Coordinates of C-alpha atoms and ligand atoms in Angstrom, one line a residue:
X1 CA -5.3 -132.8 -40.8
X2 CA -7.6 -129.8 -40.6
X3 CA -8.6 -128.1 -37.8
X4 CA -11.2 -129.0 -35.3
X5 CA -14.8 -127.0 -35.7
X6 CA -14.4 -124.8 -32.2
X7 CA -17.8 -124.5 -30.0
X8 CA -19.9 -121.7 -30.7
X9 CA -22.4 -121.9 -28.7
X10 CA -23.4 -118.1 -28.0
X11 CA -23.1 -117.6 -32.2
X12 CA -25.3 -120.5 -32.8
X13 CA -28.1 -118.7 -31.3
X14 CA -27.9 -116.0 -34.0
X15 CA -28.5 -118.7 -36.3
X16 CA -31.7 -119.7 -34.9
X17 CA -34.1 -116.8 -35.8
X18 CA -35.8 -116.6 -39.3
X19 CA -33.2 -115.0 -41.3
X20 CA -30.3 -115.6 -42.9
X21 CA -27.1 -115.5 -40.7
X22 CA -23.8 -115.2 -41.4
X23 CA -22.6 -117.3 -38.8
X24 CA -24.2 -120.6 -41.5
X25 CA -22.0 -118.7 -44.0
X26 CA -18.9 -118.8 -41.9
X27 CA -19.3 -122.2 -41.2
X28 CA -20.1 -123.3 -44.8
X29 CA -17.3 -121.4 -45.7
X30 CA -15.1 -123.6 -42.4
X31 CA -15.6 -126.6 -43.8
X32 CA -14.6 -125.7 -47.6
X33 CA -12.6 -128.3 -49.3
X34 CA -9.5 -126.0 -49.0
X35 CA -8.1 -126.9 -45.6
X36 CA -6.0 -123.6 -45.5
X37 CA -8.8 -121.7 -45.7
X38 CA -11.3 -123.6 -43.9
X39 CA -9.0 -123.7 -40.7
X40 CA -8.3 -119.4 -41.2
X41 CA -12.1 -119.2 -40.7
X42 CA -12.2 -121.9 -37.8
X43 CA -10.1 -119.8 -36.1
X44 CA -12.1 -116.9 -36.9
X45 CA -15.2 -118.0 -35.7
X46 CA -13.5 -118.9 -32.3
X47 CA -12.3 -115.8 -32.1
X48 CA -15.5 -114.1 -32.6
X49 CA -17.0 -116.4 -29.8
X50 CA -15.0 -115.1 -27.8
X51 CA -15.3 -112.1 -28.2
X52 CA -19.2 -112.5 -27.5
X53 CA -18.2 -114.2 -24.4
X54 CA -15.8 -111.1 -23.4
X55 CA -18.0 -108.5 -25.2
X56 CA -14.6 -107.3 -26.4
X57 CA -13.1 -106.9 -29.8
X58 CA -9.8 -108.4 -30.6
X59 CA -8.9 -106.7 -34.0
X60 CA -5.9 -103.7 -34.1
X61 CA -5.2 -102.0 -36.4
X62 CA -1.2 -101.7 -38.5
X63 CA -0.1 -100.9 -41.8
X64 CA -0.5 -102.7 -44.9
X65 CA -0.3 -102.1 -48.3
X66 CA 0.2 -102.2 -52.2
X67 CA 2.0 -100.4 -54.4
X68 CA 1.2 -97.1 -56.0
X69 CA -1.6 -97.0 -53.6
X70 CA -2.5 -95.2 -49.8
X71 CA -5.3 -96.7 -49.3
X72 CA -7.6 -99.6 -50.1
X73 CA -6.4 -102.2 -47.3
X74 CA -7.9 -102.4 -44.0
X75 CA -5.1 -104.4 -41.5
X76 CA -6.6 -106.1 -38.9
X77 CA -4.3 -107.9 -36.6
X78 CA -5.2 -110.5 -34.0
X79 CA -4.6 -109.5 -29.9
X80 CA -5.4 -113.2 -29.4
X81 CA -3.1 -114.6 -32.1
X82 CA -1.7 -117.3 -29.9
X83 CA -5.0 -118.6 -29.3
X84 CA -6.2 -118.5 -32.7
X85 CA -3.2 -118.5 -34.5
X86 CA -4.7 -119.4 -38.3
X87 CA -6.7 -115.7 -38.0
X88 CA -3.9 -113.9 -36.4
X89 CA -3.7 -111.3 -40.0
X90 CA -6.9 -111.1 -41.4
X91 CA -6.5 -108.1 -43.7
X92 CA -9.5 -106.6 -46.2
X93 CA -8.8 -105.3 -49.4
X94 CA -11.9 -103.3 -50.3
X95 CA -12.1 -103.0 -54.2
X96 CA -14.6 -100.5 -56.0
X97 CA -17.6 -101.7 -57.3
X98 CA -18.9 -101.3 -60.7
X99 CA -22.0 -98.5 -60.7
X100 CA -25.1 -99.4 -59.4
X101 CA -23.0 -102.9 -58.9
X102 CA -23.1 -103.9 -62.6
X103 CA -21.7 -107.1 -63.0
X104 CA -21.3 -110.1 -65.3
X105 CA -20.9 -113.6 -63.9
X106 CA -17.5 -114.6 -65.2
X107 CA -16.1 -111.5 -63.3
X108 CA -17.5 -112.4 -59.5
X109 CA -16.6 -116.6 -60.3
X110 CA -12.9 -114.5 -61.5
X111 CA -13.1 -112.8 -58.0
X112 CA -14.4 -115.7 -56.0
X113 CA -11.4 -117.8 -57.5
X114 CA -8.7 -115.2 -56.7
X115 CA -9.9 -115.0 -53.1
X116 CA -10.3 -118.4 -52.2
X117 CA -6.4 -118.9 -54.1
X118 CA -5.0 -115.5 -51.8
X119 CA -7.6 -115.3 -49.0
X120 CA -10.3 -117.1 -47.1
X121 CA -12.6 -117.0 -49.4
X122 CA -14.9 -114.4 -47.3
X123 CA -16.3 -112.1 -49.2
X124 CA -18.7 -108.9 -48.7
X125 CA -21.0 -107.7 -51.6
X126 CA -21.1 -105.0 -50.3
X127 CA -19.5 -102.7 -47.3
X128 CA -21.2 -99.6 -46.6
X129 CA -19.4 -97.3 -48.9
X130 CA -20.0 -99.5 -51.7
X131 CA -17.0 -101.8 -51.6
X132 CA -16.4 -105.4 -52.5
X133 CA -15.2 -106.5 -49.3
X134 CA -12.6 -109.4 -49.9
X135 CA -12.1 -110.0 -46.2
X136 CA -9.7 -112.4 -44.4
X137 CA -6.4 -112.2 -46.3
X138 CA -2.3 -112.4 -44.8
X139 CA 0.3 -109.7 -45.4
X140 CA 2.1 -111.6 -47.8
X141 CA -0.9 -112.5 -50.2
X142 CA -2.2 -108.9 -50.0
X143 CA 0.2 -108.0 -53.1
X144 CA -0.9 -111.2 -55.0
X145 CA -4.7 -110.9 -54.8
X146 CA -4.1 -107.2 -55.9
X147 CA -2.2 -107.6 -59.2
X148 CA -5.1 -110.4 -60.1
X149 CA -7.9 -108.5 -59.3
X150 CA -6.5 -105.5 -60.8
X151 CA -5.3 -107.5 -63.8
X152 CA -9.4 -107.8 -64.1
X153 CA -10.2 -104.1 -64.5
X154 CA -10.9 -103.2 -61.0
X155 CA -9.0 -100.9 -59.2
X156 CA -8.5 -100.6 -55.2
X157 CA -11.5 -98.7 -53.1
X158 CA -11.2 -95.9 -50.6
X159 CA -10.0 -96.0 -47.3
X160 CA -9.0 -93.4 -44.3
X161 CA -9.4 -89.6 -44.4
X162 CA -10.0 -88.9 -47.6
X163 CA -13.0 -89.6 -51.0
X164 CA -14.1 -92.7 -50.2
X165 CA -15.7 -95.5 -52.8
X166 CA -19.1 -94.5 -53.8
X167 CA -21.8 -96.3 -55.0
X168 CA -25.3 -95.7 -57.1
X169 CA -28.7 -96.9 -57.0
X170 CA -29.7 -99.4 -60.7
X171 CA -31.3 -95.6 -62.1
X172 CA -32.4 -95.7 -65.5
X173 CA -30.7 -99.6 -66.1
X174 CA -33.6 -100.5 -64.5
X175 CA -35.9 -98.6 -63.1
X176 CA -39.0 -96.3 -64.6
X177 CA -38.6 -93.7 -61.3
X178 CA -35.0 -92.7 -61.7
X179 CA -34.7 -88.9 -62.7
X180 CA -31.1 -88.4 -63.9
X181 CA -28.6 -91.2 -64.8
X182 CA -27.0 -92.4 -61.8
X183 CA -24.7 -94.5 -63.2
X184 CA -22.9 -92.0 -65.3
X185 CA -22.9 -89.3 -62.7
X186 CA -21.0 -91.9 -60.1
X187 CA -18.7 -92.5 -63.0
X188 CA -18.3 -88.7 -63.7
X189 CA -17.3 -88.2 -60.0
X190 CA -15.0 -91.4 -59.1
X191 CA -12.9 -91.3 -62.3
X192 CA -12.3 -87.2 -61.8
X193 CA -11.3 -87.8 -58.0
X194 CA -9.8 -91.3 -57.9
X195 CA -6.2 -89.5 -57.3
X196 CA -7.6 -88.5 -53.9
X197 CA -9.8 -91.8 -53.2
X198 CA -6.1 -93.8 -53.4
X199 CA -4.1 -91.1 -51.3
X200 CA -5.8 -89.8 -48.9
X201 CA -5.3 -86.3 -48.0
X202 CA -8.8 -84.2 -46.5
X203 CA -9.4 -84.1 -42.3
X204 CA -11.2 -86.9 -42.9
X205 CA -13.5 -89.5 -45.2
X206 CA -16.3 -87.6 -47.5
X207 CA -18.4 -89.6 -49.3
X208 CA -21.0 -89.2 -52.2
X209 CA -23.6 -91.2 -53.2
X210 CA -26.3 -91.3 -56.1
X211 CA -30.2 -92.2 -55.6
X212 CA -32.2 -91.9 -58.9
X213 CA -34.8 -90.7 -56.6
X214 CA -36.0 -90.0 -53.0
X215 CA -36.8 -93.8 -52.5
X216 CA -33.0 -93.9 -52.3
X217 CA -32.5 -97.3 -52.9
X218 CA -28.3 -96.4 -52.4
X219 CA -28.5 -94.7 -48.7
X220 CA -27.5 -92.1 -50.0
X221 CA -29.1 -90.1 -46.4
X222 CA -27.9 -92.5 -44.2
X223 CA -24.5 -93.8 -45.6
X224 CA -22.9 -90.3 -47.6
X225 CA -21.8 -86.6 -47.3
X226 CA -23.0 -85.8 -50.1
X227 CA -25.9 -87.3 -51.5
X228 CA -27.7 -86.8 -54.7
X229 CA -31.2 -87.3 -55.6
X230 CA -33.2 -87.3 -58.6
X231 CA -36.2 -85.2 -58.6
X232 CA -38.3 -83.1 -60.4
X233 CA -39.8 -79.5 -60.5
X234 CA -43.0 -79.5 -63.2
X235 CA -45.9 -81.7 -62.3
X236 CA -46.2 -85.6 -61.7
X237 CA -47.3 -87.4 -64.5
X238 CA -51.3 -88.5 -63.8
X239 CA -52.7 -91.3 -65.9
X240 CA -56.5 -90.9 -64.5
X241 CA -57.7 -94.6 -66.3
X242 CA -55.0 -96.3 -64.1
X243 CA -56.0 -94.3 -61.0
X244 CA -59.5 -95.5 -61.4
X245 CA -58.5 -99.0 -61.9
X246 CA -56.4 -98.6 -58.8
X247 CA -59.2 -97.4 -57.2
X248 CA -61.3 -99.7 -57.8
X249 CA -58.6 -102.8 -57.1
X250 CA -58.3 -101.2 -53.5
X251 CA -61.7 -99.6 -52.8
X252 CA -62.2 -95.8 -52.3
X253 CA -61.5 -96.6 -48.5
X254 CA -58.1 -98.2 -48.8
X255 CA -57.2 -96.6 -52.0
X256 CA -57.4 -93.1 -49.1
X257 CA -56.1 -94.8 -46.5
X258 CA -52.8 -96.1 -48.3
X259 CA -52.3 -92.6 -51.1
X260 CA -54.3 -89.9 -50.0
X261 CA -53.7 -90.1 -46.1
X262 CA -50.3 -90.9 -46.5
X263 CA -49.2 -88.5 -48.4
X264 CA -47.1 -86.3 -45.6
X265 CA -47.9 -82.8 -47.1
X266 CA -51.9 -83.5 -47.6
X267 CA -51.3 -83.1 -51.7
X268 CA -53.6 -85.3 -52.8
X269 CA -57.8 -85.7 -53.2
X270 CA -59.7 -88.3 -54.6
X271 CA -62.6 -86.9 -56.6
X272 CA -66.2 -88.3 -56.5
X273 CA -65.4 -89.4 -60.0
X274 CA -62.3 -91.6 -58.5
X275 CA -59.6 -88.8 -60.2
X276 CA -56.7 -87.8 -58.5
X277 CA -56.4 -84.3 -58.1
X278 CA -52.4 -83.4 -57.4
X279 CA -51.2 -80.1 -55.3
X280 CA -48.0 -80.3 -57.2
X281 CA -46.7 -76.7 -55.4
X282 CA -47.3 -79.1 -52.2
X283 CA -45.7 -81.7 -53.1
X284 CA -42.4 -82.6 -52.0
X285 CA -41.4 -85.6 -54.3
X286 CA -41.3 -88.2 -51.5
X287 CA -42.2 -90.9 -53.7
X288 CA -44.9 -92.2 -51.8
X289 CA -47.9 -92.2 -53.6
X290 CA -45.9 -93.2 -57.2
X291 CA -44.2 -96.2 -55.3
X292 CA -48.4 -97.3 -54.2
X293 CA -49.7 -96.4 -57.8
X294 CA -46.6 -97.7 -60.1
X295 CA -48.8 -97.7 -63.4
X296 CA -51.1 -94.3 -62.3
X297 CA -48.1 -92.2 -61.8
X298 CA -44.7 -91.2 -62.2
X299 CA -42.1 -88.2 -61.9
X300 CA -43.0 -84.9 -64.0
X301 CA -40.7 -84.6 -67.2
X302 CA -38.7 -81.7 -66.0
X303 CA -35.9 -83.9 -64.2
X304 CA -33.1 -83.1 -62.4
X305 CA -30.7 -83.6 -59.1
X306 CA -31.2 -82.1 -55.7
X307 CA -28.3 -82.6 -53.5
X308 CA -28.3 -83.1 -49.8
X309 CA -24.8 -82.6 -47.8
X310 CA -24.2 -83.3 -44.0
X311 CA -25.6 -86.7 -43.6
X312 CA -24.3 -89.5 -42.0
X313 CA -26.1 -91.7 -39.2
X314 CA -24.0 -91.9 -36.6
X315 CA -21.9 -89.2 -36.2
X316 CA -20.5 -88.4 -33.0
X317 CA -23.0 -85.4 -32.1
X318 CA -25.8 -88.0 -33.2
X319 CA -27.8 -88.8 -36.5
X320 CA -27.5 -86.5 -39.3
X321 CA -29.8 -86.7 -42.3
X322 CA -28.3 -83.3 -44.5
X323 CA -29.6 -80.2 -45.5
X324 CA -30.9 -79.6 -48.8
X325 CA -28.2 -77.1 -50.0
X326 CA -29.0 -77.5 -53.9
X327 CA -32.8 -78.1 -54.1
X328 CA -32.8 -78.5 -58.3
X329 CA -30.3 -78.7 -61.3
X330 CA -30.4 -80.3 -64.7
X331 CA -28.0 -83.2 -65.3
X332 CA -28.6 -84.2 -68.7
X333 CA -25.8 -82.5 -70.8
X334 CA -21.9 -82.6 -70.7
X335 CA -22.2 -79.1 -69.4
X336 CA -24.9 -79.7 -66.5
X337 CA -21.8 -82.8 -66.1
X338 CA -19.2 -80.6 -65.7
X339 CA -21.5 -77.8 -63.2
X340 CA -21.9 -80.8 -60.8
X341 CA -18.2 -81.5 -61.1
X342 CA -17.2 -78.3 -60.3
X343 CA -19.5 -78.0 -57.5
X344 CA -18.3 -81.3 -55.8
X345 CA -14.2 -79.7 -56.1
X346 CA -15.9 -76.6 -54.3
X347 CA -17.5 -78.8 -51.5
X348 CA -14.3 -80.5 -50.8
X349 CA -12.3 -77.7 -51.3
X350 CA -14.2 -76.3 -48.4
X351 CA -14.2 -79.3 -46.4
X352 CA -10.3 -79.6 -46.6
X353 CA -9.7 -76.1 -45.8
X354 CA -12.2 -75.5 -42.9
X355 CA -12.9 -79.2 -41.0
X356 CA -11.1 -79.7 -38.0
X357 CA -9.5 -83.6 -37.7
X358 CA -11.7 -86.3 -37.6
X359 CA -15.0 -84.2 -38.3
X360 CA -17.4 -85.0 -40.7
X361 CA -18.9 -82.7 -43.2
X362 CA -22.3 -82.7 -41.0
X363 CA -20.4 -82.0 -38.1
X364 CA -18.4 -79.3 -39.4
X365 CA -21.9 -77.6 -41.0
X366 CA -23.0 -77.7 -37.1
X367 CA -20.1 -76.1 -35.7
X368 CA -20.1 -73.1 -38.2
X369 CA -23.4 -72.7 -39.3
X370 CA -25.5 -73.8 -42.3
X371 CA -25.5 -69.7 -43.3
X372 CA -21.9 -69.5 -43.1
X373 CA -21.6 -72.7 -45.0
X374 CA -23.3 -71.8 -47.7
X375 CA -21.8 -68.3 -48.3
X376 CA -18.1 -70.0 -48.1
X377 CA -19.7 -72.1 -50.7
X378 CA -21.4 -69.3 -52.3
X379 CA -24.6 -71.1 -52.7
X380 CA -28.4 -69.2 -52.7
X381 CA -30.6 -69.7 -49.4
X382 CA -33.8 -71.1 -49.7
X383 CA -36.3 -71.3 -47.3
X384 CA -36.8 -75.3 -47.8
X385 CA -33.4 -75.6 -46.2
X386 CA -35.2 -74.4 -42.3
X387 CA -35.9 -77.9 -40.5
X388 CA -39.7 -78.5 -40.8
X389 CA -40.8 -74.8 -42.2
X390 CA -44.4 -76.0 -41.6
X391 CA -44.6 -77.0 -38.4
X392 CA -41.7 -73.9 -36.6
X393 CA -43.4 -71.1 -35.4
X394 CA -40.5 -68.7 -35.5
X395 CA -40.4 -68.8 -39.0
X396 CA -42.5 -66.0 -41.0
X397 CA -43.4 -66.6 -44.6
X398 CA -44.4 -63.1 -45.3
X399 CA -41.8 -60.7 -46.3
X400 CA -39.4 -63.5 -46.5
X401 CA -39.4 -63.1 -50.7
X402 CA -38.4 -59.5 -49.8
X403 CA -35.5 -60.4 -47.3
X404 CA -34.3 -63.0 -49.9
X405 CA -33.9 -60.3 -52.4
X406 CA -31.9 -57.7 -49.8
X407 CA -29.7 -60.9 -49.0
X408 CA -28.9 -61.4 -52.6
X409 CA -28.4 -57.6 -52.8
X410 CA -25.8 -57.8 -49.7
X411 CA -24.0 -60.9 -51.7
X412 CA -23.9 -59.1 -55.0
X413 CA -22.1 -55.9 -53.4
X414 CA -19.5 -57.9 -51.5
X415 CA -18.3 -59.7 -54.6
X416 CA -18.5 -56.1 -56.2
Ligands
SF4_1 FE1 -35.3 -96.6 -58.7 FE2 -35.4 -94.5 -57.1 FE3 -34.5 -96.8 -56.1 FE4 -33.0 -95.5 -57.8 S1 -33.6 -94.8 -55.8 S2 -33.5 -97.7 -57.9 S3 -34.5 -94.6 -59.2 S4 -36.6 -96.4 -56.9
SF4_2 FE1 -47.5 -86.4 -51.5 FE2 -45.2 -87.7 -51.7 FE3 -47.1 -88.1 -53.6 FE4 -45.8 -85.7 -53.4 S1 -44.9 -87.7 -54.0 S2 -48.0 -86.0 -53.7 S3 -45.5 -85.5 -51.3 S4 -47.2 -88.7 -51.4

């Protein structure tokens, strides 16, 4: 006989606003056909009460693993196993993802059916690095799930201090903004550092993640290290017919209040004539105003990556969104490839020599100083990299093309 449903009563209420919950999931999923599993997730969600009622969590940690691999298996181990003994190992293998989470439907009914075989049939789509998360599994079906899921082409995702799993916005699969292909620059990455995503060796996790463009549908700011954007340097493309019939679907008045006001560098005026005039030198590729005006415009032609490193909400010394350390570079050849290869080896070549245990790449960029971070990385200052240029008083624009060229004078005779 299966187990009995346990009261939730302080879980039900999170079922009881307007959104989804995943309480209704884990409850669908306790009172699946498969008794085994239905009765590890009974247990689960009794657990889970109480840890609402104690505001305690009741997970620790141990080690767990497959072969040939470091990482990839998260062991959580019950502290109230004698209460809830069906949940007492609840392990998660986290498996990588395909990019910008490309996947047919035989392959996630393939996963499904190995999960609810070898675990509880909870599954994640996805964790916050980008993971499958196949959650909910014992110590001796970790192995089993493994060689089936590997058997399917996938192969085990990132875990403790070292490259974790990555993940990419749809880029050009699917989407007219994307300026650089996403997918193929995830795959360049992953496949040249997947030794170090399975055996963890840095002071701690660095991620990278890949957003065709500054709407960053990956969180890339939020969620990665080392984040790369898609961008461009000539001028946005204007179709004037299509701004005039957006115009005149919104009325001048909204048409200002939603592009023209919005815009947070004041690049943009609407001419009597209902033409867009655009201060491209102004502009700093946010997106905005092409997200409002789909058809009217779009990203120049001149396309390319900037990359942000440092960022990470929350760190310990608080939110971190990056600094802009490379504000352009092409990424359409095997060679431009191969640059941003050899950059991403130089970041974590400096993260692994110089972070101190359990510090993020934003932390460590705070301790010793963006300048000194960017000579050890010998990488150009620019002045978009000071924090809101426009609005800091200490910061003097004139002369500063002068002091840029003594700096790279001082760089050039050192290396000499
Ligand atoms: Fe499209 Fe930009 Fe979102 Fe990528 S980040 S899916 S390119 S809107
Ligand atoms: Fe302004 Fe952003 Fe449009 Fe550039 S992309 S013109 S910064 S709203």
């Amino acid at each position: 006989m299966s187990k009995k449903m346990p009261a939730t009563p302080l879980l039900d209420q999170l079922e009881s606003g307007p959104w989804p919950s995943f309480v209704t999931g884990l409850k669908r999923l306790a009172n699946s056909k498969d008794a085994r599993a239905g009765d590890q997730v009974k247990s689960l969600l009794g657990q889970l009460e109480l840890s609402y009622e104690t505001r305690k969590g009741y997970w620790k940690g141990g080690t767990v693993g497959v072969f040939g691999y470091g990482a990839g298996v998260i062991p959580r181990f019950s502290e109230v196993a004698d209460k809830y003994p069906e949940s007492a190992e609840f392990h998660t293998l986290r498996i990588m993802p395909a990019p910008a989470f490309f996947y047919d439907t035989k392959s996630l009914r393939d996963i499904c059916d190995v999960w609810e075989e070898h675990g509880s049939g909870l599954i994640a789509l996805h964790g916050q690095s980008g993971d499958i998360m196949l959650q909910g599994c014992t110590t001796d079906q970790v192995q089993k799930a493994w060689d089936k899921i590997n058997a399917m082409g996938f192969d085990m995702g990132g875990a403790g201090a070292g490259i974790r799993t990555s993940a990419a916005c749809v880029g050009p699969a699917r989407c007219e903004h994307a300026c650089y292909d996403t997918l193929t620059a995830m795959k360049t990455i992953i496949d040249d550092f997947v030794d170090d995503i399975h055996r963890p060796s840095l002071p701690y996790k660095a991620k990278f993640k890949f957003s065709g463009c500054a709407n960053d549908c990956s969180n890339a700011t939020q969620r990665s290290d080392y984040a790369i954007f898609g961008t461009w340097r000539d001028d946005m493309v204007v179709n004037q017919d299509e701004i005039k019939a957006k115009v005149a679907q919104l009325g001048r008045k909204e048409f200002i209040n939603q592009v023209i006001r919005m815009c947070p560098t004041q690049a943009l005026a609407l001419n009597d004539d209902d033409t867009l005039d655009v201060d491209n030198k102004s502009c700093v590729r946010c997106m905005h105003c092409i997200n409002v005006c789909t058809k009217a415009l779009s990203p120049g032609n001149d396309r390319g990556i900037t990359i942000r490193v440092g960022g990470k909400r929350t760190l310990k010394i608080g939110d971190l969104m990056g600094t802009v350390v490379v504000p352009f570079m092409k990424l359409d050849t095997e060679e431009d490839y191969e640059a941003l290869l050899e950059l991403a080896h130089r970041f974590l070549d400096f993260f692994a020599d110089n972070a101190l245990e359990h510090e993020r790449t934003g932390e460590m960029i705070e301790r010793i100083g963006l300048a000194n971070y960017l000579e050890g990385l010998d990488l150009p200052l620019d002045l978009n990299m000071i924090s809101q240029p426009r609005t800091n008083s200490y910061v003097r624009l004139d002369g500063w093309d002068e002091e840029a060229r003594k700096w790279s004078e001082r760089q050039t005779n050192a290396a000499e």
